[in-house]
Coordinates of C-alpha atoms in Angstrom, one line a residue:
X1 CA -20.7 10.4 6.4
X2 CA -20.0 12.4 3.3
X3 CA -17.5 14.9 4.5
X4 CA -14.0 13.5 3.8
X5 CA -12.4 15.7 6.5
X6 CA -14.4 13.7 9.1
X7 CA -13.5 10.3 7.9
X8 CA -11.9 7.9 10.5
X9 CA -8.3 7.1 9.8
X10 CA -7.8 3.3 9.3
X11 CA -4.4 1.6 9.5
X12 CA -3.8 -1.9 8.1
X13 CA -0.8 -3.5 9.7
X14 CA 0.4 -6.7 8.0
X15 CA 3.2 -9.1 8.2
X16 CA 4.0 -12.8 8.0
X17 CA 3.7 -15.2 10.9
X18 CA 6.0 -14.3 13.9
X19 CA 7.2 -11.0 12.6
X20 CA 6.0 -9.0 15.6
X21 CA 2.8 -7.3 14.5
X22 CA 1.1 -7.6 17.9
X23 CA 4.2 -6.3 19.7
X24 CA 4.3 -3.3 17.3
X25 CA 0.6 -2.6 17.8
X26 CA 1.0 -2.7 21.6
X27 CA 3.8 -0.2 21.3
X28 CA 1.6 2.1 19.2
X29 CA -1.4 1.7 21.6
X30 CA 0.9 2.8 24.5
X31 CA 1.4 6.1 22.7
X32 CA -2.3 6.8 22.2
X33 CA -3.0 10.5 23.0
X34 CA -5.2 11.0 26.1
X35 CA -8.8 11.5 25.2
X36 CA -8.7 9.6 21.9
X37 CA -10.7 6.4 21.3
X38 CA -8.9 3.7 19.3
X39 CA -10.3 0.5 18.0
X40 CA -8.5 -2.6 16.8
X41 CA -9.7 -5.6 14.8
X42 CA -7.4 -8.5 15.1
X43 CA -7.7 -11.7 13.1
X44 CA -6.2 -15.1 13.8
X45 CA -6.1 -18.1 11.5
X46 CA -6.6 -20.5 14.4
X47 CA -9.9 -21.3 16.0
X48 CA -8.7 -20.3 19.5
X49 CA -7.7 -16.6 19.6
X50 CA -4.6 -15.7 21.5
X51 CA -3.4 -12.4 20.0
X52 CA -6.2 -10.4 21.5
X53 CA -5.2 -11.6 25.0
X54 CA -1.7 -10.3 24.3
X55 CA -2.9 -6.8 23.5
X56 CA -3.1 -4.1 26.2
X57 CA -6.7 -2.8 25.8
X58 CA -6.2 0.2 28.0
X59 CA -8.5 3.1 28.6
X60 CA -10.1 4.3 25.4
X61 CA -9.1 1.2 23.4
X62 CA -11.5 -1.4 22.1
X63 CA -10.2 -4.7 20.8
X64 CA -12.4 -7.0 18.6
X65 CA -11.1 -10.5 17.7
X66 CA -12.1 -12.5 14.6
X67 CA -10.6 -16.0 14.9
X68 CA -11.0 -19.1 12.8
X69 CA -9.9 -18.1 9.3
X70 CA -8.9 -15.2 7.2
X71 CA -10.9 -11.9 7.2
X72 CA -9.4 -11.2 3.8
X73 CA -11.3 -14.2 2.3
X74 CA -13.9 -16.5 4.0
X75 CA -14.6 -14.1 6.9
X76 CA -15.1 -11.0 4.8
X77 CA -18.7 -10.6 5.8
X78 CA -17.7 -11.0 9.5
X79 CA -15.2 -8.2 9.1
X80 CA -17.8 -6.0 7.5
X81 CA -20.3 -6.6 10.3
X82 CA -17.6 -6.1 13.0
X83 CA -16.5 -2.8 11.5
X84 CA -20.1 -1.5 11.3
X85 CA -20.7 -2.4 14.9
X86 CA -17.4 -0.7 16.0
X87 CA -18.1 2.4 14.1
X88 CA -21.7 2.8 15.3
X89 CA -21.3 1.8 19.0
X90 CA -17.7 2.7 19.9
X91 CA -17.2 5.6 17.5
X92 CA -13.4 5.4 17.4
X93 CA -11.1 8.3 16.5
X94 CA -8.7 5.8 14.8
X95 CA -9.1 2.2 13.6
X96 CA -6.4 -0.5 13.3
X97 CA -6.8 -3.8 11.5
X98 CA -4.3 -6.7 12.0
X99 CA -5.0 -9.6 9.6
X100 CA -3.6 -13.0 10.2
X101 CA -0.1 -13.5 9.0
X102 CA -1.4 -16.1 6.5
X103 CA -4.0 -13.7 5.1
X104 CA -4.3 -12.0 1.6
X105 CA -4.8 -8.4 2.7
X106 CA -5.6 -7.0 -0.8
X107 CA -9.2 -8.1 -0.1
X108 CA -9.3 -5.9 3.0
X109 CA -8.1 -2.9 1.0
X110 CA -10.9 -3.6 -1.6
X111 CA -13.5 -3.7 1.2
X112 CA -12.2 -0.5 3.0
X113 CA -12.2 1.4 -0.3
X114 CA -15.5 0.0 -1.6
X115 CA -18.9 1.7 -1.5
X116 CA -19.8 0.5 2.0
X117 CA -16.9 2.3 3.8
X118 CA -15.2 4.7 1.4
X119 CA -17.1 7.7 2.8
X120 CA -16.6 6.7 6.4
X121 CA -13.0 5.5 6.5
X122 CA -9.8 7.1 5.3
X123 CA -7.3 4.5 4.5
X124 CA -3.8 5.5 5.5
X125 CA -0.6 4.0 4.1
X126 CA -0.4 0.2 4.6
X127 CA 2.4 -0.8 7.1
X128 CA 4.0 -4.2 6.5
X129 CA 6.5 -5.7 9.1
X130 CA 9.2 -8.0 7.9
X131 CA 11.9 -9.9 9.7
X132 CA 15.0 -9.4 7.6
X133 CA 16.1 -13.0 8.5
X134 CA 13.0 -14.3 6.6
X135 CA 14.7 -13.3 3.4
X136 CA 17.1 -16.2 4.0
X137 CA 14.1 -18.7 4.3
X138 CA 13.1 -20.0 0.8
X139 CA 9.8 -21.2 2.2
X140 CA 8.8 -17.7 3.3
X141 CA 10.2 -16.1 0.1
X142 CA 8.2 -18.4 -2.1
X143 CA 4.9 -18.0 -0.1
X144 CA 2.3 -16.1 -2.1
X145 CA 1.0 -14.3 1.0
X146 CA 4.4 -13.0 1.9
X147 CA 4.9 -11.7 -1.6
X148 CA 1.5 -10.0 -1.5
X149 CA 2.3 -8.4 1.8
X150 CA 5.5 -6.9 0.4
X151 CA 3.7 -5.8 -2.8
X152 CA 0.9 -3.9 -1.2
X153 CA 3.0 -2.2 1.5
X154 CA 3.3 1.5 1.4
X155 CA 5.6 1.6 4.4
X156 CA 8.0 -1.4 4.8
X157 CA 9.4 -2.0 8.3
X158 CA 12.2 -4.4 9.0
X159 CA 11.5 -5.3 12.6
X160 CA 13.7 -7.3 15.0
X161 CA 16.8 -5.6 13.6
X162 CA 18.5 -6.4 16.9
X163 CA 18.2 -10.1 16.1
X164 CA 19.3 -9.9 12.4
X165 CA 22.9 -9.4 11.5
X166 CA 24.0 -6.0 10.1
X167 CA 24.6 -7.7 6.8
X168 CA 21.0 -9.1 6.7
X169 CA 19.5 -5.8 7.5
X170 CA 21.6 -3.9 5.0
X171 CA 20.8 -6.4 2.2
X172 CA 17.0 -6.2 3.1
X173 CA 17.0 -2.4 3.0
X174 CA 18.9 -2.5 -0.3
X175 CA 16.5 -4.9 -1.9
X176 CA 13.5 -2.9 -0.6
X177 CA 14.9 0.1 -2.4
X178 CA 14.8 -1.7 -5.7
X179 CA 11.1 -2.7 -5.5
X180 CA 8.6 -1.5 -8.0
X181 CA 6.4 0.4 -7.3
X182 CA 8.7 2.1 -4.8
X183 CA 7.7 2.3 -1.1
X184 CA 6.8 5.5 0.6
X185 CA 9.3 4.6 3.3
X186 CA 11.6 1.8 4.4
X187 CA 12.3 1.7 8.1
X188 CA 14.1 -0.6 10.6
X189 CA 13.2 -1.0 14.3
X190 CA 13.7 -3.3 17.3
X191 CA 10.9 -5.0 19.2
X192 CA 8.2 -3.3 17.2
X193 CA 9.1 0.2 18.5
X194 CA 7.4 2.3 15.9
X195 CA 7.0 6.0 16.5
X196 CA 3.5 7.4 16.6
X197 CA 4.4 9.7 13.8
X198 CA 4.5 6.8 11.4
X199 CA 0.7 6.7 11.4
X200 CA 0.2 10.2 10.0
X201 CA 3.5 11.2 8.4
X202 CA 2.6 10.0 4.9
X203 CA -0.8 11.7 4.9
X204 CA 0.6 15.0 6.2
X205 CA 3.4 15.0 3.8
X206 CA 1.1 14.3 0.9
X207 CA -0.9 17.4 1.8
X208 CA 2.3 19.4 2.2
X209 CA 3.6 18.2 -1.2
X210 CA 0.5 19.6 -2.9
X211 CA 1.5 23.1 -1.6
X212 CA 5.2 22.8 -2.2
X213 CA 5.3 21.0 -5.5
X214 CA 7.0 22.5 -8.5
X215 CA 5.6 21.6 -12.0
X216 CA 7.6 22.2 -15.2
X217 CA 5.6 21.3 -18.2
X218 CA 4.6 17.7 -17.7
X219 CA 7.4 17.1 -15.2
X220 CA 6.9 17.3 -11.5
X221 CA 9.8 17.6 -9.1
X222 CA 9.4 15.5 -6.1
X223 CA 11.2 15.9 -2.8
X224 CA 12.5 14.0 0.2
X225 CA 11.0 15.2 3.4
X226 CA 11.9 14.0 6.8
X227 CA 9.4 14.0 9.6
X228 CA 9.2 12.0 12.8
X229 CA 12.1 9.8 11.8
X230 CA 10.4 8.7 8.5
X231 CA 11.9 9.6 5.2
X232 CA 9.3 9.7 2.4
X233 CA 9.9 10.4 -1.3
X234 CA 7.0 12.4 -2.9
X235 CA 5.7 13.4 -6.2
X236 CA 2.6 15.6 -6.5
X237 CA -0.5 13.4 -5.9
X238 CA -2.5 12.5 -9.0
X239 CA -6.2 13.4 -9.3
X240 CA -8.7 11.3 -11.3
X241 CA -8.1 11.8 -15.0
X242 CA -5.0 13.9 -14.2
X243 CA -1.9 11.7 -13.8
X244 CA 1.4 13.0 -12.7
X245 CA 4.1 12.7 -15.3
X246 CA 7.9 12.7 -14.8
X247 CA 10.7 12.6 -17.4
X248 CA 14.4 12.1 -17.3
X249 CA 17.4 11.3 -19.4
X250 CA 21.0 10.2 -18.9
X251 CA 23.5 7.5 -19.8
X252 CA 22.2 7.5 -23.4
X253 CA 18.6 6.7 -22.4
X254 CA 15.3 8.5 -21.9
X255 CA 12.6 7.8 -19.4
X256 CA 9.0 8.9 -18.9
X257 CA 6.6 7.7 -16.2
X258 CA 3.1 8.4 -14.9
X259 CA 1.3 7.9 -11.7
X260 CA -2.5 7.6 -12.1
X261 CA -5.1 8.0 -9.3
X262 CA -6.4 4.7 -8.0
X263 CA -9.9 5.5 -9.4
X264 CA -8.5 5.6 -12.9
X265 CA -9.0 2.0 -14.1
X266 CA -7.8 0.7 -17.5
X267 CA -9.6 -1.2 -20.2
X268 CA -7.7 -4.5 -20.0
X269 CA -8.0 -5.5 -23.7
X270 CA -7.0 -2.0 -24.9
X271 CA -4.1 -2.0 -22.5
X272 CA -2.8 -5.3 -23.8
X273 CA -3.0 -3.9 -27.4
X274 CA -1.3 -0.7 -26.5
X275 CA 1.6 -2.5 -24.7
X276 CA 2.0 -4.8 -27.7
X277 CA 2.3 -1.7 -29.9
X278 CA 5.3 -0.3 -27.9
X279 CA 8.1 -1.9 -30.0
X280 CA 11.2 0.3 -29.6
X281 CA 11.6 0.4 -25.8
X282 CA 14.4 -0.8 -23.7
X283 CA 12.0 -1.5 -20.8
X284 CA 8.3 -1.2 -19.9
X285 CA 7.1 -1.8 -16.4
X286 CA 3.9 -0.9 -14.7
X287 CA 1.0 -1.7 -12.4
X288 CA -2.5 -1.1 -13.6
X289 CA -6.0 -1.3 -12.1
X290 CA -8.1 -3.2 -14.7
X291 CA -11.3 -3.6 -12.7
X292 CA -13.1 -2.9 -9.5
X293 CA -10.9 -5.4 -7.6
X294 CA -8.4 -6.5 -10.2
X295 CA -4.8 -5.2 -10.6
X296 CA -2.1 -6.4 -13.0
X297 CA 1.7 -5.9 -13.2
X298 CA 3.2 -5.6 -16.7
X299 CA 6.8 -6.1 -17.5
X300 CA 8.2 -6.0 -21.1
X301 CA 11.7 -6.3 -22.4
X302 CA 12.0 -6.5 -26.2
X303 CA 9.1 -8.6 -27.3
X304 CA 8.9 -10.6 -24.0
X305 CA 5.8 -9.6 -21.9
X306 CA 5.1 -10.9 -18.5
X307 CA 1.7 -10.0 -16.9
X308 CA 0.8 -11.1 -13.4
X309 CA -1.9 -10.4 -10.8
X310 CA -0.6 -8.1 -8.0
X311 CA -1.7 -7.2 -4.5
X312 CA -0.6 -3.5 -4.9
X313 CA -3.5 -1.1 -4.5
X314 CA -2.1 2.5 -4.0
X315 CA -2.4 3.7 -7.6
X316 CA -1.7 2.8 -11.2
X317 CA 1.8 3.6 -12.6
X318 CA 3.9 3.1 -15.7
X319 CA 7.5 3.6 -16.6
X320 CA 9.0 3.6 -20.1
X321 CA 12.7 3.6 -21.0
X322 CA 13.9 4.2 -24.5
X323 CA 17.1 5.0 -26.5
X324 CA 15.1 7.7 -28.3
X325 CA 13.2 10.7 -26.8
X326 CA 9.6 9.9 -26.0
X327 CA 6.5 12.1 -26.7
X328 CA 5.1 12.2 -23.2
X329 CA 2.1 14.3 -24.1
X330 CA 1.0 11.9 -27.0
X331 CA 1.6 8.8 -24.9
X332 CA -0.4 10.3 -22.0
X333 CA -3.4 11.0 -24.3
X334 CA -3.3 7.4 -25.4
X335 CA -3.2 6.1 -21.9
X336 CA -6.1 8.4 -20.7
X337 CA -8.2 7.2 -23.6
X338 CA -8.1 3.7 -22.1
X339 CA -9.2 4.8 -18.6
X340 CA -12.6 4.7 -17.0
X341 CA -14.1 5.1 -13.6
X342 CA -14.9 1.6 -12.2
X343 CA -18.0 0.7 -10.3
X344 CA -17.3 0.7 -6.5
X345 CA -16.2 -2.7 -5.3
X346 CA -18.7 -4.5 -3.1
X347 CA -18.2 -7.3 -0.6
X348 CA -19.8 -9.9 -2.9
X349 CA -17.9 -9.0 -6.1

């Protein structure tokens, strides 16, 4: 299917073990508009599936279960086959994927946006559920999967707010607001009671921002738009080869930042060299796509550079802070010179 307007919306809903993903999905399923066909792929780590039996597969809802491992890794081929069968036989209007709480969901994003499905499925913002009380558990905080789930989330939902203390919830929301890259939205809810509007708010507002955006030179003025109980900060959306640039100054410092389209990949060797050449900065931090399925976070203070793999997949972005004004146009030319269009990711990469 080559017409993007007819692509099927797909929603990836992640979260660590016991956070209430199944309850939240049940609540969304109960709000399904009459006449629509929804499909859900649910993955359990254990060999005996239980989650699917807890889901209310009502009229117009098809549930497929993949037990016995992680669809993000060992069961990737099984997920691909399951999706093809669902799309061909059930022809859903909307698709949901709930990976196991122990899964690495970045692999699912790579599959959904790879050459097999990118013309058929439209990936909507990733929703990650978190129990604010988990932030007090060092085992959870240190778990690589938990960190990946937080990193790749577009919308972060602190569920079970009725069970957490007000102090735990407030601290969780405060810490979420300090994450880089920033989230599209940070929400709280009880018993997984997400509004149906959370599924489409981000996509609708992105389209609206393209019509309402104000561009001054290289600087784009974003806005805070409230819709369906979800507050989302927006810059104009970048296009391939056309990053969005934003500049600011205050408190004796100057900043410039860019957001690049996810299809703009960076030559990794050139990127390392360029970062090394940036000597007179107070701070450099960014997330870059450096291959079909490879993303890196860069953080530099002074001469100390830390580079790590990251699960984030929404876009590439960079922020520079300096005591002196920065030549945004020249820097942008240097950055674009390092970009290329990567080959589509495949299941067997």
